[in-house]
mmCIF file of N, CA and C in Angstrom:
data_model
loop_
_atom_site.group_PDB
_atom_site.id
_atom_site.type_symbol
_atom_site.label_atom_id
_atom_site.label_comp_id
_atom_site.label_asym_id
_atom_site.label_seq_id
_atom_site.Cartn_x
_atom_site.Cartn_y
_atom_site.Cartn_z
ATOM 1 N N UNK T 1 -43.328 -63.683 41.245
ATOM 2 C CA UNK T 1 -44.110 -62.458 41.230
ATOM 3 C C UNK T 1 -43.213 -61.236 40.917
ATOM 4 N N UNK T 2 -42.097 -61.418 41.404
ATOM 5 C CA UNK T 2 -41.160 -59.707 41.160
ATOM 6 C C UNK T 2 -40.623 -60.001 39.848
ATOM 7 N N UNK T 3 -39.947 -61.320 39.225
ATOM 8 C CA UNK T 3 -40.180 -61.382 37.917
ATOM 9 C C UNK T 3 -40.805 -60.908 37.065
ATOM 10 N N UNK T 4 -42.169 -61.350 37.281
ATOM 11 C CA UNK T 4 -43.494 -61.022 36.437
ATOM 12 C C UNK T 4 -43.444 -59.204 36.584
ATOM 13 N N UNK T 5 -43.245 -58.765 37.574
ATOM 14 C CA UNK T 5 -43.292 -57.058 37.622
ATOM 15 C C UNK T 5 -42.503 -56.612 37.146
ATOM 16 N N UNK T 6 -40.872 -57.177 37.075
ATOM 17 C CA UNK T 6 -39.914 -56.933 36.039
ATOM 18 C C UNK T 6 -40.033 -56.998 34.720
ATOM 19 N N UNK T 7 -40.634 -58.006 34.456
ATOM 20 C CA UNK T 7 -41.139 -58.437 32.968
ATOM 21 C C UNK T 7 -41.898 -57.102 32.568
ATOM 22 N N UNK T 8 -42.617 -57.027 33.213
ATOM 23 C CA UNK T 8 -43.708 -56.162 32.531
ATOM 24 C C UNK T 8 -43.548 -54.723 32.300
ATOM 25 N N UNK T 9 -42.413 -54.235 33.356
ATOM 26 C CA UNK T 9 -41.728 -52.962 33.340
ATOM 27 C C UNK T 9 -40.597 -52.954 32.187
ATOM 28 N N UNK T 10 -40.077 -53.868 32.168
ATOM 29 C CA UNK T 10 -38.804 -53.731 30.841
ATOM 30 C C UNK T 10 -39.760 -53.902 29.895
ATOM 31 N N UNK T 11 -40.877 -54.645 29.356
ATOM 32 C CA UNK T 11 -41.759 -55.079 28.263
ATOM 33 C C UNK T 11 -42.581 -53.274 27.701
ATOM 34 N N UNK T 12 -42.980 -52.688 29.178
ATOM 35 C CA UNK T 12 -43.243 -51.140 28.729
ATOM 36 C C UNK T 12 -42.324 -50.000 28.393
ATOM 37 N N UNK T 13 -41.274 -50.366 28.931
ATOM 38 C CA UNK T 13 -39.637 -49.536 28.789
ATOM 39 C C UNK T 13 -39.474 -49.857 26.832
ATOM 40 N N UNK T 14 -39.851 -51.093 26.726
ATOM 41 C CA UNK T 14 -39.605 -51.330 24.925
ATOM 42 C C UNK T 14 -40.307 -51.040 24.270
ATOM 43 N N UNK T 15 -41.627 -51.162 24.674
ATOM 44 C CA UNK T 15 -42.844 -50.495 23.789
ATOM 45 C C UNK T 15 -42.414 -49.165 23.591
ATOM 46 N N UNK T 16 -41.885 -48.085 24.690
ATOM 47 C CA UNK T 16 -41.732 -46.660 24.533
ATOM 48 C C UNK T 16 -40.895 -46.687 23.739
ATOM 49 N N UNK T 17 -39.885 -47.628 24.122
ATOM 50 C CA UNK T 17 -38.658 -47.402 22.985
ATOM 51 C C UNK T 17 -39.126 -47.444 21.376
ATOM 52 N N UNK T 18 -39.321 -48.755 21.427
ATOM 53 C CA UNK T 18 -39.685 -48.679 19.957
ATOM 54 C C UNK T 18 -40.658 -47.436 19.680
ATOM 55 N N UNK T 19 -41.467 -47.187 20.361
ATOM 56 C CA UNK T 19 -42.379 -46.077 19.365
ATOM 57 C C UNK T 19 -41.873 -45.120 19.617
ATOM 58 N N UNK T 20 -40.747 -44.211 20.202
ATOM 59 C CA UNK T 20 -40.172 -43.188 20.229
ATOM 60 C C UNK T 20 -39.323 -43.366 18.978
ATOM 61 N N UNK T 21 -38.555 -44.781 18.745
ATOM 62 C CA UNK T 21 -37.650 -44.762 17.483
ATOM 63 C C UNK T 21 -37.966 -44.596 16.401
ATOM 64 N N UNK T 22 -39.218 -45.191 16.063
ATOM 65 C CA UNK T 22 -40.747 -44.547 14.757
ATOM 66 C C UNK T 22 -40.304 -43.332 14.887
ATOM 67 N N UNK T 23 -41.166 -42.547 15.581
ATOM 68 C CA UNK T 23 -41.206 -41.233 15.692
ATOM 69 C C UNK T 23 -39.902 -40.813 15.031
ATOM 70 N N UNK T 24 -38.905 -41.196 15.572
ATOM 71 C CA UNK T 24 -37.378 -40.541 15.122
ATOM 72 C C UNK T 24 -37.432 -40.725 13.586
ATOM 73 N N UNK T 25 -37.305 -41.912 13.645
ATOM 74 C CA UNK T 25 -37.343 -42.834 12.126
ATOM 75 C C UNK T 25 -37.784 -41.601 10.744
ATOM 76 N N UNK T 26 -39.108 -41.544 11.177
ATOM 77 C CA UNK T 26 -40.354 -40.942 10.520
ATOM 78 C C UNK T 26 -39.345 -39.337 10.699
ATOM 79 N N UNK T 27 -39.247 -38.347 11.364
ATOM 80 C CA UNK T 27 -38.548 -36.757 11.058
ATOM 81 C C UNK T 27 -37.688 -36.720 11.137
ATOM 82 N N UNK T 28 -36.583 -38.344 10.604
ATOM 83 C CA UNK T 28 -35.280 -38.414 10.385
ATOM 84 C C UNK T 28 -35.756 -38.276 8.480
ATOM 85 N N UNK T 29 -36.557 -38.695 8.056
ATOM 86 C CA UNK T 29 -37.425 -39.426 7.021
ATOM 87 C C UNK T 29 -37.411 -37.767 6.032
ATOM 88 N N UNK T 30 -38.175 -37.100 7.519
ATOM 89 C CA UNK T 30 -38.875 -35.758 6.541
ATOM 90 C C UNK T 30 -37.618 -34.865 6.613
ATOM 91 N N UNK T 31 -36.942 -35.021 7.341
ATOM 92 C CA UNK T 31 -35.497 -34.206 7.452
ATOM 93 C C UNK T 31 -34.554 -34.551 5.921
ATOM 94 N N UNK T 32 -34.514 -35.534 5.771
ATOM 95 C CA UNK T 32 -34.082 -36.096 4.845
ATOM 96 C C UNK T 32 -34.510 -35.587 3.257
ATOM 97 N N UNK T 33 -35.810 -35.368 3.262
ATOM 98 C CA UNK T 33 -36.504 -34.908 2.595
ATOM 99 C C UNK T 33 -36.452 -33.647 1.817
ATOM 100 N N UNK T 34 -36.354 -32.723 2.982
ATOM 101 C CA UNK T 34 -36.252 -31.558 3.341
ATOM 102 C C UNK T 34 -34.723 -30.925 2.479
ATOM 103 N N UNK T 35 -33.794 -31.701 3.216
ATOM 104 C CA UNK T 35 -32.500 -31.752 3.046
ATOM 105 C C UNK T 35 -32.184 -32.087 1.107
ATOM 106 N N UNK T 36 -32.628 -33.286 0.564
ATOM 107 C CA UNK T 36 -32.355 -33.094 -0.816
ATOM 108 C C UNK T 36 -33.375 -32.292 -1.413
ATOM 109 N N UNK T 37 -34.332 -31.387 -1.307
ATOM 110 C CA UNK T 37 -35.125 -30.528 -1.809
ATOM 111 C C UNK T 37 -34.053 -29.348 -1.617
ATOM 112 N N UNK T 38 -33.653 -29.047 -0.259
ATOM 113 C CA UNK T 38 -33.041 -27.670 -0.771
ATOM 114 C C UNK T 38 -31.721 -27.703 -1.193
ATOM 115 N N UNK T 39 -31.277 -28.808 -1.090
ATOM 116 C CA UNK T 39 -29.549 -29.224 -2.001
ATOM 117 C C UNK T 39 -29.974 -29.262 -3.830
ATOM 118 N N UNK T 40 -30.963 -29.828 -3.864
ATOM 119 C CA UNK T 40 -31.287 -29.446 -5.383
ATOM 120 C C UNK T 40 -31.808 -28.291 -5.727
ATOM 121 N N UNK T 41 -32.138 -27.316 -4.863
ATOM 122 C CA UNK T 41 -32.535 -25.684 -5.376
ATOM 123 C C UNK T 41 -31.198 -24.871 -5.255
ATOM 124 N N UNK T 42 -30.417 -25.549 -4.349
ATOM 125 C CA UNK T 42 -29.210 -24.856 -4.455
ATOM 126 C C UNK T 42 -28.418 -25.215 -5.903
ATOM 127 N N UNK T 43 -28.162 -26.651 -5.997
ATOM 128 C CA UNK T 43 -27.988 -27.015 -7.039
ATOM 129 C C UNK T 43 -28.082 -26.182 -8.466
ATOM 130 N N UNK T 44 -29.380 -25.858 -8.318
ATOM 131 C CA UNK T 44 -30.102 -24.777 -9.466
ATOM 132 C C UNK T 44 -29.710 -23.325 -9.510
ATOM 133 N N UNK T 45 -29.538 -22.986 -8.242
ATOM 134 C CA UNK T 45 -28.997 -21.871 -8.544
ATOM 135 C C UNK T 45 -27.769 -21.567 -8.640
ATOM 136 N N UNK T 46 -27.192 -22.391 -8.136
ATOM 137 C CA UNK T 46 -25.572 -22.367 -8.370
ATOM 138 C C UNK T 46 -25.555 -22.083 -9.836
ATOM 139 N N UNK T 47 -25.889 -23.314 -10.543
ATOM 140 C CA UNK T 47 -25.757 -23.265 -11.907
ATOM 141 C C UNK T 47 -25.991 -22.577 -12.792
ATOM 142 N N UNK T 48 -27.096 -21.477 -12.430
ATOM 143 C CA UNK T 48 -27.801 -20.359 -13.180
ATOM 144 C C UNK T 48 -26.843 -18.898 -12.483
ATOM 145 N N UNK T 49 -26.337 -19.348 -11.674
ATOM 146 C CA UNK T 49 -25.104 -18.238 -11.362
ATOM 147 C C UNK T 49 -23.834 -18.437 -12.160
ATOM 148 N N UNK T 50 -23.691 -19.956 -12.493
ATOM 149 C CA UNK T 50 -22.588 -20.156 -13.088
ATOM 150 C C UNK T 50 -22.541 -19.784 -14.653
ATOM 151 N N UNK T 51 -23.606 -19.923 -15.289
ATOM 152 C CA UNK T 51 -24.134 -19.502 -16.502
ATOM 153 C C UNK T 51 -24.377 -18.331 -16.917
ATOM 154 N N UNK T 52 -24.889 -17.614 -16.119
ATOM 155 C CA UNK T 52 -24.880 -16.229 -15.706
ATOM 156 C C UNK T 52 -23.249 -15.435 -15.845
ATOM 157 N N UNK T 53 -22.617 -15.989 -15.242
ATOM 158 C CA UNK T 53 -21.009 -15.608 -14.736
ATOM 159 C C UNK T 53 -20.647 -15.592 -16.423
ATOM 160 N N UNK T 54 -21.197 -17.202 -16.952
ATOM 161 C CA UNK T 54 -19.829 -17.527 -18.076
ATOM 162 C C UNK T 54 -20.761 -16.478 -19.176
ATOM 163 N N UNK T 55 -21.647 -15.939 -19.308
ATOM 164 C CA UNK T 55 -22.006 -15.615 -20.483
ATOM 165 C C UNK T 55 -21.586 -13.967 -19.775
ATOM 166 N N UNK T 56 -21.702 -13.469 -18.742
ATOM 167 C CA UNK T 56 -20.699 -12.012 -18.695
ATOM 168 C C UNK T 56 -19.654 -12.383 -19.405
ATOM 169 N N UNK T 57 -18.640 -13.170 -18.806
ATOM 170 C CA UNK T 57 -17.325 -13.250 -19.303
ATOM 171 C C UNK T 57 -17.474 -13.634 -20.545
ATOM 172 N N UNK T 58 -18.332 -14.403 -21.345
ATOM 173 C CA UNK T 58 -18.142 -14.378 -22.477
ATOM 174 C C UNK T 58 -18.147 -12.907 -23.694
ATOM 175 N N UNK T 59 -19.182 -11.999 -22.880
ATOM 176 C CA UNK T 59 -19.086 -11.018 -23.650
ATOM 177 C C UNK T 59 -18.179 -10.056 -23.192
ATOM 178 N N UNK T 60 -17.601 -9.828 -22.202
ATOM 179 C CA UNK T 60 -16.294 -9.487 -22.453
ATOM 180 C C UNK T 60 -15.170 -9.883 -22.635
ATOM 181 N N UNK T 61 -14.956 -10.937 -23.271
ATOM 182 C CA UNK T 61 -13.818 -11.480 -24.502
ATOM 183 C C UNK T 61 -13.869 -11.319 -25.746
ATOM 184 N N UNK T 62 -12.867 -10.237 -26.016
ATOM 185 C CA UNK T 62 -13.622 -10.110 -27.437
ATOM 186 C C UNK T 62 -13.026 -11.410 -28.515
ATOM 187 N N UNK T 63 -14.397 -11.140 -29.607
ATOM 188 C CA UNK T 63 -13.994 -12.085 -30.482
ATOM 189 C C UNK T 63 -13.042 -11.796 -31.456
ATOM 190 N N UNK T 64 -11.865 -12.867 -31.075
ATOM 191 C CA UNK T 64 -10.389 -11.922 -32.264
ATOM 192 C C UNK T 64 -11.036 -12.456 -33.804
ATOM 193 N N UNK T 65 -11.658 -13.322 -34.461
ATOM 194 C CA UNK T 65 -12.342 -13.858 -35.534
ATOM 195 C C UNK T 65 -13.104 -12.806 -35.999
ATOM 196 N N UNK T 66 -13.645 -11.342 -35.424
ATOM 197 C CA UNK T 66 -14.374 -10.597 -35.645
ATOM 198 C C UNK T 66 -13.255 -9.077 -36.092
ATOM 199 N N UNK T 67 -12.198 -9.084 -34.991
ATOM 200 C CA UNK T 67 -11.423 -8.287 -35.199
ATOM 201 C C UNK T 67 -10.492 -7.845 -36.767
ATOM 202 N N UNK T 68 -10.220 -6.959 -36.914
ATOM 203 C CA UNK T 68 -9.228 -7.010 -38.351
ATOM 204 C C UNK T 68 -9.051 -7.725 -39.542
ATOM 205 N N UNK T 69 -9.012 -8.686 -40.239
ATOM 206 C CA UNK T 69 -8.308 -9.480 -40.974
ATOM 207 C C UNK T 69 -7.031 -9.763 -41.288
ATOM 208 N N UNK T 70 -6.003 -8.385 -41.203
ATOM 209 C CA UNK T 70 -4.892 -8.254 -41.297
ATOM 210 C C UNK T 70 -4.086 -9.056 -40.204
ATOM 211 N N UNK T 71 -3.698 -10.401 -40.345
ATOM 212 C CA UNK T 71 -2.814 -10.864 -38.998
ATOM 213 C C UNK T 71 -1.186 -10.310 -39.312
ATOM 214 N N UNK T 72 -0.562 -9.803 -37.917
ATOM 215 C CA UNK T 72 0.998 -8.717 -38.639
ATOM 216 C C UNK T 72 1.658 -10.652 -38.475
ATOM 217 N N UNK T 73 1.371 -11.405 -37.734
ATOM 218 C CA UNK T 73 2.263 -12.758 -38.199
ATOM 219 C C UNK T 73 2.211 -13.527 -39.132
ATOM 220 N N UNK T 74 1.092 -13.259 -39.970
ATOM 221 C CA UNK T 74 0.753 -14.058 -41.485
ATOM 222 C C UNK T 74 1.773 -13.242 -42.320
ATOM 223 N N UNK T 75 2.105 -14.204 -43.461
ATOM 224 C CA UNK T 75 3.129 -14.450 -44.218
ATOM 225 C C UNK T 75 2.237 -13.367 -45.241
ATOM 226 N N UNK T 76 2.883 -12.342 -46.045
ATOM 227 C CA UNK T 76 1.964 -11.415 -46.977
ATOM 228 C C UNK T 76 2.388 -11.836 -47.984
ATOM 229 N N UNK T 77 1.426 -11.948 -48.770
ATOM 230 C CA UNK T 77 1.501 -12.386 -50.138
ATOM 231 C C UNK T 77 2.352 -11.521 -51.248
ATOM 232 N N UNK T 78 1.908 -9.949 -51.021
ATOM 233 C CA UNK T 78 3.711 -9.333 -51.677
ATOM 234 C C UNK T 78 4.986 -9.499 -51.751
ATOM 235 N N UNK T 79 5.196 -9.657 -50.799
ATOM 236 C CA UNK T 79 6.722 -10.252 -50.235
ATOM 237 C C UNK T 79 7.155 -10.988 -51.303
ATOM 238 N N UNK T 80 8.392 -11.189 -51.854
ATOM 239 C CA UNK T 80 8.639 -12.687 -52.459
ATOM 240 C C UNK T 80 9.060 -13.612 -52.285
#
């Protein structure tokens, strides 16, 4: 008989368990979720900051291909 009352108390101790671990399971699940949704918006904006960044810096470098023609280290064709 105290068996059988043991039994039946550890048998309800596992039922809770297990369905408390669901529960976990499940808003470990949506956490998870949650978690690569806003790692990929960060993702996005990182990148549109980074793009952002390189095209400032691109326009302030100037383009030497645009500059002068005259290079003073090219060899001049007068010379002999």
């Amino acid at each position: 008989m105290v068996m059988e009352r043991l039994n039946s108390n550890l048998y309800l101790q596992n039922c809770y368990i297990m369905k408390e671990n669901e529960r976990l399971r499940k808003k470990a699940q949506v956490l998870n979720q949650e978690n690569q949704a806003l790692l990929c918006e960060l993702k996005q904006k990182l990148s549109k900051a980074n793009n952002s960044e390189a095209k400032k810096s691109a326009t302030n470098i100037p383009d030497l291909n645009m500059s002068s023609t005259s290079n003073p280290n090219a060899p001049s064709s007068s010379q002999p």
